[in-house]
Structures are given as structure tokens and as C-alpha cells.
PDB file of C-alpha atoms in Angstrom:
ATOM      1  CA  TYR A   1     -85.820-185.171-189.212  1.00  0.00           C
ATOM      2  CA  LYS A   2     -82.754-185.248-191.361  1.00  0.00           C
ATOM      3  CA  ASN A   3     -82.408-183.418-194.653  1.00  0.00           C
ATOM      4  CA  PRO A   4     -85.592-181.324-194.604  1.00  0.00           C
ATOM      5  CA  THR A   5     -86.086-179.028-197.567  1.00  0.00           C
ATOM      6  CA  ASP A   6     -85.639-175.283-197.240  1.00  0.00           C
ATOM      7  CA  GLU A   7     -89.364-174.941-197.863  1.00  0.00           C
ATOM      8  CA  GLY A   8     -90.091-177.369-195.022  1.00  0.00           C
ATOM      9  CA  LEU A   9     -87.810-175.490-192.631  1.00  0.00           C
ATOM     10  CA  PHE A  10     -89.373-172.172-193.582  1.00  0.00           C
ATOM     11  CA  ALA A  11     -92.859-173.653-193.083  1.00  0.00           C
ATOM     12  CA  TYR A  12     -91.886-174.884-189.613  1.00  0.00           C
ATOM     13  CA  TYR A  13     -90.805-171.436-188.432  1.00  0.00           C
ATOM     14  CA  ALA A  14     -93.660-169.655-190.219  1.00  0.00           C
ATOM     15  CA  THR A  15     -96.186-171.976-188.557  1.00  0.00           C
ATOM     16  CA  LEU A  16     -94.582-171.431-185.156  1.00  0.00           C
ATOM     17  CA  ILE A  17     -94.705-167.649-185.582  1.00  0.00           C
ATOM     18  CA  ASP A  18     -98.313-167.743-186.814  1.00  0.00           C
ATOM     19  CA  LYS A  19     -99.446-170.013-183.957  1.00  0.00           C
ATOM     20  CA  VAL A  20     -97.769-167.920-181.257  1.00  0.00           C
ATOM     21  CA  ALA A  21     -99.408-164.890-182.860  1.00  0.00           C
ATOM     22  CA  SER A  22     -97.802-162.287-180.598  1.00  0.00           C
ATOM     23  CA  ASP A  23     -96.367-158.931-181.539  1.00  0.00           C
ATOM     24  CA  ARG A  24     -93.932-159.428-178.651  1.00  0.00           C
ATOM     25  CA  LEU A  25     -92.378-162.593-180.110  1.00  0.00           C
ATOM     26  CA  ARG A  26     -88.707-162.231-181.032  1.00  0.00           C
ATOM     27  CA  ILE A  27     -86.731-165.165-182.395  1.00  0.00           C
ATOM     28  CA  TYR A  28     -82.995-165.731-182.511  1.00  0.00           C
ATOM     29  CA  LEU A  29     -82.318-168.716-184.732  1.00  0.00           C
ATOM     30  CA  TYR A  30     -79.606-171.173-183.709  1.00  0.00           C
ATOM     31  CA  HIS A  31     -77.490-172.729-186.449  1.00  0.00           C
ATOM     32  CA  ILE A  32     -75.554-175.669-185.016  1.00  0.00           C
ATOM     33  CA  PRO A  33     -75.972-178.439-187.585  1.00  0.00           C
ATOM     34  CA  GLN A  34     -73.171-180.610-186.221  1.00  0.00           C
ATOM     35  CA  VAL A  35     -75.210-181.063-183.021  1.00  0.00           C
ATOM     36  CA  ALA A  36     -78.820-180.599-184.134  1.00  0.00           C
ATOM     37  CA  GLY A  37     -78.462-182.610-187.332  1.00  0.00           C
ATOM     38  CA  VAL A  38     -80.395-179.854-189.117  1.00  0.00           C
ATOM     39  CA  GLY A  39     -79.142-176.356-189.699  1.00  0.00           C
ATOM     40  CA  VAL A  40     -80.731-173.086-190.658  1.00  0.00           C
ATOM     41  CA  PRO A  41     -79.536-172.445-194.216  1.00  0.00           C
ATOM     42  CA  VAL A  42     -78.649-168.866-195.110  1.00  0.00           C
ATOM     43  CA  ASP A  43     -81.477-168.685-197.647  1.00  0.00           C
ATOM     44  CA  VAL A  44     -84.012-169.796-195.022  1.00  0.00           C
ATOM     45  CA  ALA A  45     -82.692-167.277-192.490  1.00  0.00           C
ATOM     46  CA  ALA A  46     -82.874-164.522-195.127  1.00  0.00           C
ATOM     47  CA  ARG A  47     -86.433-165.436-196.106  1.00  0.00           C
ATOM     48  CA  LEU A  48     -87.575-165.586-192.485  1.00  0.00           C
ATOM     49  CA  ARG A  49     -86.017-162.191-191.848  1.00  0.00           C
ATOM     50  CA  ARG A  50     -87.711-160.716-194.935  1.00  0.00           C
ATOM     51  CA  GLU A  51     -91.135-162.172-194.215  1.00  0.00           C
ATOM     52  CA  PHE A  52     -91.079-161.721-190.422  1.00  0.00           C
ATOM     53  CA  PRO A  53     -88.778-158.693-189.871  1.00  0.00           C
ATOM     54  CA  GLN A  54     -90.215-157.789-186.459  1.00  0.00           C
ATOM     55  CA  THR A  55     -90.009-161.380-185.204  1.00  0.00           C
ATOM     56  CA  VAL A  56     -86.901-163.048-186.668  1.00  0.00           C
ATOM     57  CA  VAL A  57     -84.247-160.694-185.362  1.00  0.00           C
ATOM     58  CA  GLY A  58     -81.030-162.682-185.084  1.00  0.00           C
ATOM     59  CA  ILE A  59     -79.066-165.885-185.295  1.00  0.00           C
ATOM     60  CA  LYS A  60     -76.232-167.579-183.469  1.00  0.00           C
ATOM     61  CA  ASP A  61     -74.024-169.380-185.972  1.00  0.00           C
ATOM     62  CA  SER A  62     -72.139-172.193-184.268  1.00  0.00           C
ATOM     63  CA  SER A  63     -71.341-174.006-187.501  1.00  0.00           C
ATOM     64  CA  GLY A  64     -67.676-172.980-187.367  1.00  0.00           C
ATOM     65  CA  ASP A  65     -67.942-172.174-191.077  1.00  0.00           C
ATOM     66  CA  TRP A  66     -66.749-168.596-191.695  1.00  0.00           C
ATOM     67  CA  ASP A  67     -68.305-168.515-195.190  1.00  0.00           C
ATOM     68  CA  ASN A  68     -71.689-169.289-193.651  1.00  0.00           C
ATOM     69  CA  THR A  69     -71.273-166.639-190.937  1.00  0.00           C
ATOM     70  CA  SER A  70     -70.103-164.108-193.502  1.00  0.00           C
ATOM     71  CA  ARG A  71     -73.144-164.750-195.705  1.00  0.00           C
ATOM     72  CA  LEU A  72     -75.473-164.424-192.704  1.00  0.00           C
ATOM     73  CA  LEU A  73     -73.886-161.059-191.924  1.00  0.00           C
ATOM     74  CA  GLU A  74     -75.061-159.858-195.344  1.00  0.00           C
ATOM     75  CA  ILE A  75     -78.750-160.329-194.458  1.00  0.00           C
ATOM     76  CA  ASP A  76     -80.243-156.898-193.962  1.00  0.00           C
ATOM     77  CA  GLY A  77     -81.090-156.187-190.324  1.00  0.00           C
ATOM     78  CA  LEU A  78     -80.297-159.679-188.993  1.00  0.00           C
ATOM     79  CA  VAL A  79     -78.167-159.650-185.834  1.00  0.00           C
ATOM     80  CA  VAL A  80     -75.508-162.346-186.241  1.00  0.00           C
ATOM     81  CA  TYR A  81     -73.383-163.772-183.458  1.00  0.00           C
ATOM     82  CA  PRO A  82     -70.624-166.240-184.305  1.00  0.00           C
ATOM     83  CA  GLY A  83     -70.593-169.133-181.849  1.00  0.00           C
ATOM     84  CA  SER A  84     -66.874-168.756-181.197  1.00  0.00           C
ATOM     85  CA  GLU A  85     -64.510-165.957-180.310  1.00  0.00           C
ATOM     86  CA  LEU A  86     -62.070-167.012-183.032  1.00  0.00           C
ATOM     87  CA  PRO A  87     -63.731-165.032-185.891  1.00  0.00           C
ATOM     88  CA  VAL A  88     -65.087-162.216-183.705  1.00  0.00           C
ATOM     89  CA  ILE A  89     -62.835-159.502-185.153  1.00  0.00           C
ATOM     90  CA  GLU A  90     -63.747-160.284-188.755  1.00  0.00           C
ATOM     91  CA  ALA A  91     -67.410-160.708-187.781  1.00  0.00           C
ATOM     92  CA  MET A  92     -67.494-157.356-186.005  1.00  0.00           C
ATOM     93  CA  GLU A  93     -65.910-155.715-189.018  1.00  0.00           C
ATOM     94  CA  LYS A  94     -68.904-156.991-190.999  1.00  0.00           C
ATOM     95  CA  GLY A  95     -71.448-155.776-188.415  1.00  0.00           C
ATOM     96  CA  ALA A  96     -71.705-158.453-185.711  1.00  0.00           C
ATOM     97  CA  PRO A  97     -72.084-157.034-182.186  1.00  0.00           C
ATOM     98  CA  GLY A  98     -69.782-159.680-180.681  1.00  0.00           C
ATOM     99  CA  CYS A  99     -69.981-163.435-180.209  1.00  0.00           C
ATOM    100  CA  ILE A 100     -71.809-165.979-178.067  1.00  0.00           C
ATOM    101  CA  THR A 101     -69.291-168.594-177.024  1.00  0.00           C
ATOM    102  CA  ALA A 102     -69.246-171.354-174.430  1.00  0.00           C
ATOM    103  CA  THR A 103     -65.664-170.512-173.524  1.00  0.00           C
ATOM    104  CA  ALA A 104     -66.880-167.176-172.152  1.00  0.00           C
ATOM    105  CA  ASN A 105     -67.993-169.255-169.159  1.00  0.00           C
ATOM    106  CA  LEU A 106     -64.294-169.546-168.311  1.00  0.00           C
ATOM    107  CA  ASN A 107     -62.763-166.556-170.026  1.00  0.00           C
ATOM    108  CA  ALA A 108     -65.369-163.795-170.260  1.00  0.00           C
ATOM    109  CA  GLY A 109     -63.114-160.877-169.349  1.00  0.00           C
ATOM    110  CA  PRO A 110     -60.541-161.247-172.115  1.00  0.00           C
ATOM    111  CA  ILE A 111     -63.222-161.966-174.728  1.00  0.00           C
ATOM    112  CA  ALA A 112     -65.170-158.895-173.598  1.00  0.00           C
ATOM    113  CA  GLU A 113     -61.974-156.840-173.870  1.00  0.00           C
ATOM    114  CA  VAL A 114     -61.551-157.919-177.498  1.00  0.00           C
ATOM    115  CA  ILE A 115     -65.122-156.865-178.240  1.00  0.00           C
ATOM    116  CA  LYS A 116     -64.641-153.536-176.475  1.00  0.00           C
ATOM    117  CA  LEU A 117     -61.417-152.854-178.353  1.00  0.00           C
ATOM    118  CA  MET A 118     -63.197-153.549-181.636  1.00  0.00           C
ATOM    119  CA  GLY A 119     -65.986-151.212-180.544  1.00  0.00           C
ATOM    120  CA  ASP A 120     -63.303-148.593-179.930  1.00  0.00           C
ATOM    121  CA  ALA A 121     -61.980-149.243-183.466  1.00  0.00           C
ATOM    122  CA  ASP A 122     -58.625-150.523-182.186  1.00  0.00           C
ATOM    123  CA  ARG A 123     -58.239-153.609-184.364  1.00  0.00           C
ATOM    124  CA  GLN A 124     -54.530-154.005-183.654  1.00  0.00           C
ATOM    125  CA  ALA A 125     -55.045-154.098-179.883  1.00  0.00           C
ATOM    126  CA  ALA A 126     -58.050-156.398-180.327  1.00  0.00           C
ATOM    127  CA  GLN A 127     -55.976-158.783-182.448  1.00  0.00           C
ATOM    128  CA  THR A 128     -53.248-158.843-179.803  1.00  0.00           C
ATOM    129  CA  ARG A 129     -55.766-159.361-176.977  1.00  0.00           C
ATOM    130  CA  LEU A 130     -57.455-162.192-178.874  1.00  0.00           C
ATOM    131  CA  GLU A 131     -54.314-164.351-178.599  1.00  0.00           C
ATOM    132  CA  GLN A 132     -55.114-165.452-175.032  1.00  0.00           C
ATOM    133  CA  PRO A 133     -58.754-166.455-175.770  1.00  0.00           C
ATOM    134  CA  LYS A 134     -57.501-168.301-178.875  1.00  0.00           C
ATOM    135  CA  ALA A 135     -55.051-170.268-176.727  1.00  0.00           C
ATOM    136  CA  VAL A 136     -57.821-171.243-174.291  1.00  0.00           C
ATOM    137  CA  ARG A 137     -60.113-172.263-177.165  1.00  0.00           C
ATOM    138  CA  GLN A 138     -57.366-174.380-178.763  1.00  0.00           C
ATOM    139  CA  ILE A 139     -56.761-176.229-175.497  1.00  0.00           C
ATOM    140  CA  LEU A 140     -60.467-176.870-174.891  1.00  0.00           C
ATOM    141  CA  LYS A 141     -60.979-178.144-178.461  1.00  0.00           C
ATOM    142  CA  GLN A 142     -58.862-181.162-177.494  1.00  0.00           C
ATOM    143  CA  TYR A 143     -61.483-182.308-174.980  1.00  0.00           C
ATOM    144  CA  ILE A 144     -65.200-182.920-174.852  1.00  0.00           C
ATOM    145  CA  THR A 145     -66.008-179.273-174.239  1.00  0.00           C
ATOM    146  CA  ILE A 146     -68.842-179.265-171.705  1.00  0.00           C
ATOM    147  CA  PRO A 147     -67.381-181.830-169.258  1.00  0.00           C
ATOM    148  CA  ALA A 148     -63.972-180.149-169.554  1.00  0.00           C
ATOM    149  CA  GLN A 149     -65.299-176.678-168.815  1.00  0.00           C
ATOM    150  CA  LYS A 150     -67.432-177.936-165.957  1.00  0.00           C
ATOM    151  CA  ARG A 151     -64.496-179.838-164.402  1.00  0.00           C
ATOM    152  CA  TRP A 152     -62.342-176.698-164.644  1.00  0.00           C
ATOM    153  CA  LEU A 153     -65.066-174.725-162.861  1.00  0.00           C
ATOM    154  CA  ALA A 154     -65.261-177.411-160.156  1.00  0.00           C
ATOM    155  CA  ILE A 155     -61.505-177.213-159.636  1.00  0.00           C
ATOM    156  CA  THR A 156     -61.250-173.425-159.609  1.00  0.00           C
ATOM    157  CA  THR A 157     -64.289-172.830-157.394  1.00  0.00           C
ATOM    158  CA  GLY A 158     -63.761-175.802-155.076  1.00  0.00           C
ATOM    159  CA  GLU A 159     -67.407-176.710-155.703  1.00  0.00           C
ATOM    160  CA  GLU A 160     -67.544-180.294-156.982  1.00  0.00           C
ATOM    161  CA  ARG A 161     -71.133-179.934-158.216  1.00  0.00           C
ATOM    162  CA  TRP A 162     -69.833-177.897-161.156  1.00  0.00           C
ATOM    163  CA  ALA A 163     -68.448-181.145-162.624  1.00  0.00           C
ATOM    164  CA  ASN A 164     -71.944-182.642-162.968  1.00  0.00           C
ATOM    165  CA  VAL A 165     -73.161-183.231-166.507  1.00  0.00           C
ATOM    166  CA  ARG A 166     -76.268-184.866-167.898  1.00  0.00           C
ATOM    167  CA  PRO A 167     -76.169-188.110-169.861  1.00  0.00           C
ATOM    168  CA  PRO A 168     -75.137-188.962-172.456  1.00  0.00           C
ATOM    169  CA  LEU A 169     -72.176-186.811-171.388  1.00  0.00           C
ATOM    170  CA  MET A 170     -69.952-188.173-168.650  1.00  0.00           C
ATOM    171  CA  PRO A 171     -67.987-186.053-166.171  1.00  0.00           C
ATOM    172  CA  MET A 172     -64.317-185.503-166.776  1.00  0.00           C
ATOM    173  CA  SER A 173     -62.193-187.317-164.195  1.00  0.00           C
ATOM    174  CA  GLN A 174     -60.509-185.277-161.485  1.00  0.00           C
ATOM    175  CA  GLU A 175     -57.099-186.419-162.739  1.00  0.00           C
ATOM    176  CA  ASP A 176     -57.805-185.290-166.316  1.00  0.00           C
ATOM    177  CA  GLY A 177     -59.293-182.104-164.888  1.00  0.00           C
ATOM    178  CA  ARG A 178     -56.086-181.324-162.984  1.00  0.00           C
ATOM    179  CA  LYS A 179     -54.064-181.818-166.179  1.00  0.00           C
ATOM    180  CA  LEU A 180     -56.488-179.553-168.044  1.00  0.00           C
ATOM    181  CA  ALA A 181     -56.328-176.905-165.310  1.00  0.00           C
ATOM    182  CA  ASP A 182     -52.516-176.975-165.458  1.00  0.00           C
ATOM    183  CA  ARG A 183     -52.584-176.505-169.230  1.00  0.00           C
ATOM    184  CA  LEU A 184     -55.131-173.696-169.013  1.00  0.00           C
ATOM    185  CA  ARG A 185     -52.939-171.915-166.452  1.00  0.00           C
ATOM    186  CA  GLU A 186     -49.631-172.487-168.224  1.00  0.00           C
ATOM    187  CA  GLU A 187     -50.622-172.237-171.894  1.00  0.00           C
ATOM    188  CA  GLY A 188     -53.930-170.361-171.713  1.00  0.00           C
ATOM    189  CA  GLY A 189     -53.215-167.793-169.028  1.00  0.00           C
ATOM    190  CA  LEU A 190     -56.243-168.746-166.904  1.00  0.00           C
ATOM    191  CA  GLY A 191     -55.564-168.373-163.203  1.00  0.00           C
TER     192      GLY A 191
END
């Protein structure tokens, strides 16, 4: 449902937690309003964390809105992962453990290196290392992300099944995939 109130969103999660009724339940919220149509506002996330501190433990913020991510990082005890590698340095400086990003399916090593360098308190090296993942992200942003990534995997592994997607998505053509693969090699440093 579109445009629910904060109280309605809180009630949804509170009811879910109460009905599951398990001390083992741990919830990571997922804020991706551009896809879901409904987000998890910062105030709702903060209230859920306060009222269910053993259950609501984290959130992935895929909004692409740094102000939103930054405000989430201020919630006491909430683990916050940005949904992109682009703000990972700033997010880690504010307490994030890293990021959860779809492009890690293609480029996990360099992204992990950035996170490790930040963990080692080497911001300068992390900033330099982040240039390659940024280039890959910028290339992929020009395509429908999931079909593009899956076509690249099909090309690089030689396994055509990787190009399969579920409707309403459609697979990227082999021709467009070859052009993408060339760009990712030449401009993004992916081999």
C-alpha cells in the first residue's frame, strides 16, 4: 500500500515481531523505496530499534540518499549497510561495517579491499582503491542492472544460464552484453 503512515509501518513490524514471538528472531530492515514503493523512514527504524533492541538489529539502505543513510547511522546500536559501494568510506567513518551491493557479484575483491583498508584506518589507500569499483558502478548504472550483471556473468563464465532473468525483466542481448563486457574490461578494469 502506498503512503502508509509511520504509525502504520511501526504497527506492521511490531505485529510481525509479536506474532513470531521468538527470542531468536533478528530482523534487518530493507529500505529500498524506489523499488518497494514504501520505505522504512528513519523515525520508524529508530523506534523499532528502541522498542525491539534484541530483534531489530540492522538495516540495508538502498535509497541512494546519503542524508538518509547518515541519519540511520546515528541510531544507537543499529547496524547500517549502504546499498552501494559509493558511500562506503563515509559510511564506515560513521560506524557502518561495510556495504551490501549488487555489484559485489561482479567485483567483490576490490570492494572488499576498500573495506579492509578502512578497517586498517588507511583512508587514503581506501579512497584510491575505490576508484575502480566506482568506475564499474558508473558503467552498470547505464543499464538495467540485474540483466546486465547476469549477462556479464554468462559471458565471463561461458555458462549461458547466468543470463536468465525472471519477468518482468528481460535478458540483455548477447550483442549488448559483449559491448558491456568490453566496457567493463576497458573502463572498469574487470577481466
